[in-house]
CSV table of C-alpha atoms in Angstrom, one decimal:
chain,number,residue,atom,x,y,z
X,1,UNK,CA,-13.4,-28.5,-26.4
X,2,UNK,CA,-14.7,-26.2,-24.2
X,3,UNK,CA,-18.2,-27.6,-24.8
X,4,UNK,CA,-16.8,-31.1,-23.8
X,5,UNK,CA,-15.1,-30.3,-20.9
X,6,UNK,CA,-18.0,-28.5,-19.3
X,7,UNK,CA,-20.0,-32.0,-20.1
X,8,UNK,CA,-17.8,-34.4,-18.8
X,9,UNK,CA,-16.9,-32.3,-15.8
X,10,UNK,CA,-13.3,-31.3,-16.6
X,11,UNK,CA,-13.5,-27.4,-15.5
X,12,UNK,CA,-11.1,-24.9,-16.2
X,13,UNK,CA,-10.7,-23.6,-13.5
X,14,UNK,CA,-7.4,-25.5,-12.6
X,15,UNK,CA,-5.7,-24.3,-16.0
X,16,UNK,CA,-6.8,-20.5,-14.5
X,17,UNK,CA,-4.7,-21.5,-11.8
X,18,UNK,CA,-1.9,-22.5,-13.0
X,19,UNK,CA,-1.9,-19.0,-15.6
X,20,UNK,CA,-3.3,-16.9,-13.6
X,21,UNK,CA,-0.9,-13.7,-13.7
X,22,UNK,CA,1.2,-13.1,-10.4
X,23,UNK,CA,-0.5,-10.2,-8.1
X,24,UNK,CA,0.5,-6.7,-9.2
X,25,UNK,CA,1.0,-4.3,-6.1
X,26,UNK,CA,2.0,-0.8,-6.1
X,27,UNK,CA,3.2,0.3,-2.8
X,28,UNK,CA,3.1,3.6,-2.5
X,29,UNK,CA,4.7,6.0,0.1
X,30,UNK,CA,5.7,9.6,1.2
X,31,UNK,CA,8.2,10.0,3.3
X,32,UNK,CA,10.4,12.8,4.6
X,33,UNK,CA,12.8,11.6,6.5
X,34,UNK,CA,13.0,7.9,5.7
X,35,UNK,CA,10.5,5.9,8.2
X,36,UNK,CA,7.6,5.3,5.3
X,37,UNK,CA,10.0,4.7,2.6
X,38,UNK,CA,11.8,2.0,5.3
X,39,UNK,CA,8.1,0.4,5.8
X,40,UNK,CA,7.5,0.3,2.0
X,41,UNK,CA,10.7,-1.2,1.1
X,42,UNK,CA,9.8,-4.1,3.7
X,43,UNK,CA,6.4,-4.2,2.3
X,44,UNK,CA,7.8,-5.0,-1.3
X,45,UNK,CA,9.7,-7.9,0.8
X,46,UNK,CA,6.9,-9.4,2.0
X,47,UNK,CA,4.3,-9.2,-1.1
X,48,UNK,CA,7.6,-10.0,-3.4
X,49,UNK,CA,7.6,-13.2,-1.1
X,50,UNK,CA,4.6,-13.7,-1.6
X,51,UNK,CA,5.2,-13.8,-5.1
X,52,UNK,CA,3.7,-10.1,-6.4
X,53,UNK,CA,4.7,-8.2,-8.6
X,54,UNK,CA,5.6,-5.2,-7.0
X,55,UNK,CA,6.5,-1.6,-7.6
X,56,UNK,CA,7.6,0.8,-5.0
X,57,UNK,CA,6.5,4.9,-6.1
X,58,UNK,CA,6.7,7.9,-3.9
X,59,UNK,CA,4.2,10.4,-3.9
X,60,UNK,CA,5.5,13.6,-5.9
X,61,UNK,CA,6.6,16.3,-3.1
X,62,UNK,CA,4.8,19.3,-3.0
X,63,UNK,CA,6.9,21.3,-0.9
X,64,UNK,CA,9.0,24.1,-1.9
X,65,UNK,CA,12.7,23.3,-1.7
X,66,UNK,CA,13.7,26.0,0.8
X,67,UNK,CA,11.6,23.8,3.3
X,68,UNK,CA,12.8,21.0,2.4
X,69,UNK,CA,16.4,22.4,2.9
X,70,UNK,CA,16.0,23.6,6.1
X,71,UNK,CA,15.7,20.5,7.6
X,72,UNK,CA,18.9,18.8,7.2
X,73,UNK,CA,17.1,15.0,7.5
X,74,UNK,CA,14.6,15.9,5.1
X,75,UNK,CA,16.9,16.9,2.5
X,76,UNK,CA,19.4,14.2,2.9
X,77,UNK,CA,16.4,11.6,2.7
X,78,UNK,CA,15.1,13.7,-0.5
X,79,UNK,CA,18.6,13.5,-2.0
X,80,UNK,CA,18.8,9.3,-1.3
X,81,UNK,CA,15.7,8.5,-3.0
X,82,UNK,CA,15.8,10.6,-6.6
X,83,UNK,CA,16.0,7.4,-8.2
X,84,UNK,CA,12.5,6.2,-7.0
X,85,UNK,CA,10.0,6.7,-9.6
X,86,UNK,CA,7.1,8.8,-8.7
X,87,UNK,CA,3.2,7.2,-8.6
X,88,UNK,CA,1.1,8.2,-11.3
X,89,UNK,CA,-2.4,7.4,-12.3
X,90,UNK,CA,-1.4,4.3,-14.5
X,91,UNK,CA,0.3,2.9,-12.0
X,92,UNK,CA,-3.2,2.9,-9.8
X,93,UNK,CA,-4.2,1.7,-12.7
X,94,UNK,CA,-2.2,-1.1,-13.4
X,95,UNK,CA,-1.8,-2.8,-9.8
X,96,UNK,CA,-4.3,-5.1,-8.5
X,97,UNK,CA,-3.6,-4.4,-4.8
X,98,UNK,CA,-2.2,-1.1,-3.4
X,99,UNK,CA,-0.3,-0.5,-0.2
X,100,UNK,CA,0.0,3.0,1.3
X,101,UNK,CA,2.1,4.2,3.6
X,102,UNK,CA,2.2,7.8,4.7
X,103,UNK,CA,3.4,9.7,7.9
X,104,UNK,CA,0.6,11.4,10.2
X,105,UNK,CA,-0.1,14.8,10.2
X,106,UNK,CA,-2.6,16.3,13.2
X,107,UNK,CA,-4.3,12.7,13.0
X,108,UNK,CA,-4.3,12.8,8.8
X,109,UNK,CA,-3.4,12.2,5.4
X,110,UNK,CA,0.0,14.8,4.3
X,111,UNK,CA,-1.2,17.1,2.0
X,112,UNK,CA,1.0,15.7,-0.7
X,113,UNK,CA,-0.9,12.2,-0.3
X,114,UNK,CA,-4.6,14.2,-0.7
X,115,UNK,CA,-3.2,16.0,-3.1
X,116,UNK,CA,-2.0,12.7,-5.2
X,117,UNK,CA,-5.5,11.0,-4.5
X,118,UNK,CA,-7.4,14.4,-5.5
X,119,UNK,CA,-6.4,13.4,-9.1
X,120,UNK,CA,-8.3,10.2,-8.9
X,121,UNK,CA,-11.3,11.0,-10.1
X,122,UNK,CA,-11.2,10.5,-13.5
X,123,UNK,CA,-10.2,6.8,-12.9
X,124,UNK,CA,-12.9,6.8,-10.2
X,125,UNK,CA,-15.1,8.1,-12.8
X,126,UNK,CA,-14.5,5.2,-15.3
X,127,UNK,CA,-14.7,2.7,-12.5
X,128,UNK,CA,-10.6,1.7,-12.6
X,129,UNK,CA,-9.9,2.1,-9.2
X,130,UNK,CA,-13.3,-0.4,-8.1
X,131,UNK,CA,-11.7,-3.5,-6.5
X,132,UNK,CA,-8.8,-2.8,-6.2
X,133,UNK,CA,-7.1,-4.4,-2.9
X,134,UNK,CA,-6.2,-1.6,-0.4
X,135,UNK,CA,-4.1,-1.5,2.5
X,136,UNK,CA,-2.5,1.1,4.7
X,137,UNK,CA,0.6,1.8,7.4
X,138,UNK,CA,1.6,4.9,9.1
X,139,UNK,CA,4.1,6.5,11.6
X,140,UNK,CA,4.0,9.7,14.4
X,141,UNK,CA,6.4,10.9,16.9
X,142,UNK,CA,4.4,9.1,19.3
X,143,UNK,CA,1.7,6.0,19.9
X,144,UNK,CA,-1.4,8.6,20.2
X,145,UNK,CA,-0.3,11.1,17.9
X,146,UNK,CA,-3.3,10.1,15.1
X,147,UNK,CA,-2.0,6.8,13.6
X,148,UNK,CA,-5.2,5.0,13.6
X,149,UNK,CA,-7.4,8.0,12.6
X,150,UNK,CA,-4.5,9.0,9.7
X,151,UNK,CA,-5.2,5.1,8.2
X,152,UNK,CA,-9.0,5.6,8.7
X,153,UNK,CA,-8.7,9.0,6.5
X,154,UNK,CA,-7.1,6.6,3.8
X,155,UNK,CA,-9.4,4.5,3.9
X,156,UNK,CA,-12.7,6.8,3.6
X,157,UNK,CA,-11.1,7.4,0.3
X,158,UNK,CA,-11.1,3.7,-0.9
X,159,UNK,CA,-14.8,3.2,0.5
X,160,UNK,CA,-15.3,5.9,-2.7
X,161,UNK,CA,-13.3,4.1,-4.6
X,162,UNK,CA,-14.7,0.9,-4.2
X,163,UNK,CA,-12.0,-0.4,-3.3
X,164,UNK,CA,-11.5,-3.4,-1.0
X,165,UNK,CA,-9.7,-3.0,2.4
X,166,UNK,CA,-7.7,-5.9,3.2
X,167,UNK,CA,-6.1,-4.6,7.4
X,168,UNK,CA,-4.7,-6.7,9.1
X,169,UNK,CA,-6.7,-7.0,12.4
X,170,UNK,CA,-5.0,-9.7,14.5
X,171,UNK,CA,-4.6,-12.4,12.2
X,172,UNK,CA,-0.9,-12.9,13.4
X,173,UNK,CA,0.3,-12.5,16.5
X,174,UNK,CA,3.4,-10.2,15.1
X,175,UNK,CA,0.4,-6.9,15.2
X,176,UNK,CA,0.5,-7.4,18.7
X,177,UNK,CA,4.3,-6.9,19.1
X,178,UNK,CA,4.0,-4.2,16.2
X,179,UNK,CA,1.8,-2.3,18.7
X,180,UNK,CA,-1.7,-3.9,18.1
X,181,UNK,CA,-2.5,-2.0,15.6
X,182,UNK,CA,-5.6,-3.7,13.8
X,183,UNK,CA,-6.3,-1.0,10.9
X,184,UNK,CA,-2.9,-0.6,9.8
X,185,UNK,CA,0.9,-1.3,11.3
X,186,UNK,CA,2.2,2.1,12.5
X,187,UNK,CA,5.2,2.9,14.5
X,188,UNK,CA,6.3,5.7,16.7
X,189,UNK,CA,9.5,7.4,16.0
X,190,UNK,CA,11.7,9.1,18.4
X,191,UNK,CA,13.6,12.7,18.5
X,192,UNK,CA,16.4,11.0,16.8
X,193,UNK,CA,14.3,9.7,13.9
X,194,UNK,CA,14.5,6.2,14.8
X,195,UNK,CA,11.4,3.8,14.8
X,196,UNK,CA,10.5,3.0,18.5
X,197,UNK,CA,8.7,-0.2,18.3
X,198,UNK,CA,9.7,-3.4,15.9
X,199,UNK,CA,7.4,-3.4,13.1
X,200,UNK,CA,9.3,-5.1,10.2
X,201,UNK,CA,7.7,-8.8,10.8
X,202,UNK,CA,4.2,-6.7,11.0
X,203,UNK,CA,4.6,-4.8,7.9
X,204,UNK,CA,5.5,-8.3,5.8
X,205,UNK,CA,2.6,-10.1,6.9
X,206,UNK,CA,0.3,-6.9,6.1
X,207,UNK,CA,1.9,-7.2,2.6
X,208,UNK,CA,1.7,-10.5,2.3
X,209,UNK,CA,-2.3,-10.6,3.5
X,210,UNK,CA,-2.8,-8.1,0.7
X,211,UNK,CA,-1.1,-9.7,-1.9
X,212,UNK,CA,-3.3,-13.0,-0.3
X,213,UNK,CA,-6.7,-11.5,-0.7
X,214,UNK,CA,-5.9,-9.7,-3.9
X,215,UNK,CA,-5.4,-13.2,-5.2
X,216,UNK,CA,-8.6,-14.1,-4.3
X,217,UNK,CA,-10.2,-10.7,-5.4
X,218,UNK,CA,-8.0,-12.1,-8.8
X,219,UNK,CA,-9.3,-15.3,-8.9
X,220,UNK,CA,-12.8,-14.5,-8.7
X,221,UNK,CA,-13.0,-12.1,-11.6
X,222,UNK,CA,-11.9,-14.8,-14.3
């Protein structure tokens, strides 16, 4: 039959199609005090509408507990989320598309993050991580405080990965009332933890614009 069809025309390709497994995205966060874990959770929105498969994973804390307990936020944010599951390595591995997003610190990565993606290299090594469909957010306490430079750090990490960086430049005009952002959505919080600019429409397109070219990425390895 599948001699026929390719004779008389009748390609496959539609059938792919229609069976083609949804997109699998991991979005994965750290977050101490809520903002990233906020921006992930509307990240699963928009890639869930888009119709992924999605998982949402924290990145294991690294921190000892007395800091964490000295900060009153901190703990009651650690406290909320026990029930998330923590990324591992087969979850990079099983996702076609990943989303990070990670707080800034002094214009990069948290240690727990390079920490997390220090571990990679063994499914670097064996080529799991090439092609994969990358994509990252961030926050700070204030518009210049490193957010584009902590998304470029991601990023130079996926270039080794081989991954394939799907930003959102200004393909919708909700980056520009997100901020303008073009690498990545990132927000600004305030002294009272609260997120300064409205980034919730921007961080659902971003989702869905990953889940969008992972499908592609998807459709052109069959």
């Amino acid at each position: 039959m599948g001699f026929l069809n390719k004779l008389f025309g009748r390609s496959s390709n539609h059938k792919e199609e229609q069976t083609m497994e949804n997109v699998k995205l991991a979005v994965v966060y750290y977050s101490s005090t809520g903002t990233n874990y906020q921006m992930a959770r509307w990240a699963e929105e928009g890639a869930k509408a888009a119709g992924a498969e999605v998982k949402v994973l924290k990145v294991p804390e690294t921190a000892p507990q007395s800091a964490i307990d000295s900060n009153p936020a901190w703990k009651a944010h650690a406290d909320e989320t026990k029930g998330v599951p923590e990324v591992t390595l087969n979850d990079l591995e099983w996702a076609d598309a990943i989303i990070f997003s990670v707080p800034t610190r002094f214009g990069n990565m948290p240690g727990q993050v390079k920490q997390f993606l220090d571990t990679t290299g063994g499914l670097w090594f064996h080529g799991k991580l090439a092609n994969k469909v990358v994509s990252a957010m961030t926050s700070a306490q204030n518009s210049h405080g490193g957010q584009e430079a902590t998304i470029l750090s991601l990023y130079t990490s996926m270039y080794h990965w081989g991954a394939i960086i799907a930003s959102p430049g200004y393909t919708d005009p909700v980056t520009f009332a997100a901020g303008g952002n073009p690498y990545g959505t990132s927000v600004s919080v305030n002294q009272d933890g609260n997120m300064v600019e409205d980034v919730q429409d921007a961080v659902k397109h971003q989702a869905k614009r990953t889940v969008t070219v992972a499908e592609w990425v998807k459709k052109g390895n069959q």
